């Protein structure tokens, strides 16, 4: 879970092999793969983060 995502982190969030949390296991491939799958389907994936509220991911697909 990403409780707050700074603009610096948001810039790296969807890059291959990027890990923003060090206390959990993972290879940093998940969000990169999700974004590529969504984009290949003609959609978009975005992130919005607000301090004290958390982080939201929005997937949008064409009708």
Coordinates of N, CA, C and O in Angstrom, one line a residue:
X1 N 0.8 -1.2 0.0 CA 0.0 0.0 0.0 C 0.9 1.2 0.0 O 1.8 1.3 0.8
X2 N 0.6 2.2 -0.8 CA 1.3 3.5 -0.9 C 0.4 4.5 -0.2 O -0.7 4.8 -0.7
X3 N 0.8 4.9 1.0 CA 0.0 5.9 1.8 C 0.1 7.3 1.2 O -0.9 8.0 1.3
X4 N 1.2 7.7 0.7 CA 1.3 9.0 0.1 C 2.4 8.9 -1.0 O 3.4 8.3 -0.8
X5 N 2.1 9.4 -2.1 CA 3.0 9.3 -3.3 C 3.4 10.7 -3.7 O 2.6 11.5 -4.2
X6 N 4.7 11.1 -3.5 CA 5.2 12.4 -3.8 C 5.3 12.5 -5.4 O 5.3 11.5 -6.1
X7 N 5.5 13.7 -5.9 CA 5.6 13.9 -7.3 C 6.8 13.2 -7.8 O 6.9 12.6 -8.9
X8 N 7.9 13.2 -7.0 CA 9.1 12.4 -7.4 C 8.8 10.9 -7.5 O 9.3 10.3 -8.4
X9 N 8.1 10.4 -6.6 CA 7.7 9.0 -6.6 C 6.8 8.7 -7.7 O 6.9 7.7 -8.4
X10 N 5.8 9.6 -8.0 CA 4.9 9.4 -9.1 C 5.6 9.3 -10.4 O 5.2 8.5 -11.3
X11 N 6.7 10.1 -10.6 CA 7.4 10.0 -11.8 C 8.1 8.7 -12.1 O 8.3 8.2 -13.2
X12 N 8.4 8.0 -11.0 CA 9.1 6.7 -11.0 C 8.2 5.5 -10.9 O 8.5 4.3 -11.2
X13 N 7.0 5.7 -10.5 CA 6.0 4.7 -10.1 C 5.8 3.6 -11.2 O 5.7 2.4 -10.9
X14 N 5.7 4.0 -12.4 CA 5.4 3.0 -13.5 C 6.6 2.6 -14.3 O 6.4 1.9 -15.3
X15 N 7.8 2.9 -13.8 CA 9.0 2.4 -14.5 C 9.3 1.0 -14.1 O 9.1 0.6 -13.0
X16 N 10.0 0.3 -15.1 CA 10.3 -1.1 -14.9 C 11.4 -1.2 -13.8 O 12.3 -0.5 -13.7
X17 N 11.2 -2.2 -12.9 CA 12.1 -2.5 -11.8 C 12.2 -1.4 -10.7 O 13.2 -1.4 -10.0
X18 N 11.2 -0.5 -10.6 CA 11.3 0.5 -9.6 C 10.5 0.0 -8.4 O 9.4 -0.4 -8.5
X19 N 11.1 0.2 -7.2 CA 10.5 -0.2 -5.9 C 10.5 1.1 -5.1 O 11.5 1.6 -4.8
X20 N 9.3 1.5 -4.6 CA 9.2 2.6 -3.7 C 9.1 2.2 -2.3 O 9.4 3.0 -1.4
X21 N 8.7 1.0 -2.0 CA 8.6 0.5 -0.7 C 9.7 -0.6 -0.5 O 9.7 -1.5 -1.2
X22 N 10.5 -0.5 0.6 CA 11.6 -1.5 0.8 C 11.2 -2.5 1.8 O 11.9 -3.5 2.0
X23 N 10.1 -2.3 2.5 CA 9.7 -3.2 3.6 C 8.8 -4.4 3.1 O 8.4 -5.2 3.9
X24 N 8.5 -4.4 1.8 CA 7.7 -5.5 1.3 C 8.5 -6.2 0.1 O 9.3 -5.5 -0.5
X25 N 8.3 -7.4 -0.2 CA 8.9 -8.1 -1.3 C 8.3 -7.7 -2.6 O 7.2 -7.3 -2.7
X26 N 9.1 -7.8 -3.6 CA 8.6 -7.6 -5.0 C 9.8 -7.2 -5.9 O 10.9 -6.9 -5.4
X27 N 9.5 -7.3 -7.2 CA 10.6 -7.0 -8.2 C 10.4 -5.7 -8.9 O 11.3 -5.3 -9.6
X28 N 9.3 -5.0 -8.6 CA 9.1 -3.7 -9.3 C 8.6 -3.9 -10.7 O 8.8 -3.0 -11.6
X29 N 7.9 -5.0 -11.0 CA 7.4 -5.2 -12.4 C 5.9 -5.0 -12.4 O 5.3 -4.6 -13.5
X30 N 5.2 -5.1 -11.3 CA 3.7 -5.1 -11.3 C 3.0 -3.9 -11.9 O 2.2 -4.0 -12.9
X31 N 3.3 -2.7 -11.4 CA 2.6 -1.5 -12.0 C 3.1 -1.2 -13.4 O 2.3 -0.7 -14.2
X32 N 4.3 -1.5 -13.7 CA 4.8 -1.4 -15.1 C 4.0 -2.2 -16.0 O 3.5 -1.8 -17.1
X33 N 3.8 -3.5 -15.6 CA 3.1 -4.5 -16.5 C 1.6 -4.0 -16.6 O 1.1 -4.1 -17.7
X34 N 1.0 -3.6 -15.5 CA -0.4 -3.2 -15.6 C -0.5 -2.0 -16.5 O -1.4 -2.0 -17.4
X35 N 0.4 -1.0 -16.4 CA 0.3 0.1 -17.3 C 0.4 -0.3 -18.8 O -0.3 0.2 -19.7
X36 N 1.4 -1.2 -19.1 CA 1.5 -1.6 -20.5 C 0.3 -2.3 -21.0 O -0.1 -2.1 -22.1
X37 N -0.3 -3.2 -20.2 CA -1.5 -3.9 -20.6 C -2.6 -3.0 -20.9 O -3.3 -3.1 -21.9
X38 N -2.8 -2.0 -20.0 CA -3.9 -1.0 -20.1 C -3.7 -0.2 -21.4 O -4.6 0.0 -22.2
X39 N -2.4 0.3 -21.6 CA -2.1 1.1 -22.8 C -2.3 0.3 -24.1 O -2.8 0.9 -25.1
X40 N -1.9 -1.0 -24.1 CA -2.1 -1.8 -25.2 C -3.5 -2.0 -25.6 O -3.9 -2.3 -26.8
X41 N -4.4 -1.9 -24.6 CA -5.8 -2.0 -24.8 C -6.5 -0.6 -25.2 O -7.7 -0.5 -25.3
X42 N -5.6 0.4 -25.3 CA -6.1 1.7 -25.7 C -6.5 2.6 -24.5 O -7.1 3.6 -24.7
X43 N -6.2 2.1 -23.3 CA -6.6 2.9 -22.1 C -5.5 3.7 -21.5 O -4.4 3.7 -22.1
X44 N -5.8 4.2 -20.4 CA -4.8 5.0 -19.6 C -4.8 4.6 -18.2 O -5.8 4.1 -17.6
X45 N -3.7 4.8 -17.5 CA -3.6 4.5 -16.1 C -2.9 5.7 -15.4 O -1.9 6.1 -15.9
X46 N -3.6 6.2 -14.4 CA -3.0 7.4 -13.8 C -3.1 7.3 -12.3 O -3.8 6.4 -11.7
X47 N -2.3 8.1 -11.6 CA -2.2 8.0 -10.1 C -2.5 9.5 -9.6 O -2.0 10.4 -10.2
X48 N -3.2 9.5 -8.5 CA -3.4 10.8 -7.7 C -3.1 10.5 -6.3 O -3.6 9.5 -5.7
X49 N -2.3 11.4 -5.6 CA -2.0 11.2 -4.2 C -2.2 12.5 -3.5 O -1.9 13.5 -3.9
X50 N -2.9 12.3 -2.3 CA -3.1 13.5 -1.5 C -2.7 13.2 0.0 O -3.2 12.2 0.5
X51 N -1.9 14.0 0.5 CA -1.4 13.8 1.9 C -2.5 13.7 2.9 O -3.5 14.5 2.8
X52 N -2.5 12.7 3.7 CA -3.5 12.4 4.7 C -4.7 11.7 4.2 O -5.5 11.3 5.0
X53 N -4.8 11.5 2.9 CA -5.9 10.8 2.3 C -5.5 9.5 1.6 O -6.3 8.6 1.6
X54 N -4.3 9.4 1.0 CA -3.9 8.2 0.4 C -3.7 8.4 -1.1 O -3.6 9.5 -1.6
X55 N -3.6 7.3 -1.8 CA -3.3 7.3 -3.2 C -4.4 6.5 -4.0 O -4.8 5.4 -3.5
X56 N -4.8 7.1 -5.1 CA -5.8 6.4 -6.0 C -5.2 6.1 -7.3 O -4.5 7.0 -7.9
X57 N -5.5 5.0 -7.9 CA -5.2 4.7 -9.3 C -6.4 4.6 -10.1 O -7.4 4.1 -9.7
X58 N -6.4 5.3 -11.3 CA -7.5 5.3 -12.2 C -7.2 4.7 -13.5 O -6.2 5.0 -14.1
X59 N -8.0 3.7 -13.9 CA -7.8 3.0 -15.2 C -9.0 3.4 -16.0 O -10.2 3.4 -15.6
X60 N -8.7 3.9 -17.2 CA -9.7 4.4 -18.2 C -9.6 3.6 -19.5 O -8.5 3.5 -20.0
X61 N -10.7 3.1 -20.0 CA -10.7 2.3 -21.2 C -11.6 3.0 -22.2 O -12.7 3.5 -21.8
X62 N -11.3 2.9 -23.5 CA -12.3 3.4 -24.5 C -13.6 2.6 -24.5 O -13.6 1.4 -24.3
X63 N -14.6 3.3 -24.9 CA -15.9 2.6 -24.9 C -16.0 1.8 -26.2 O -15.4 1.9 -27.1

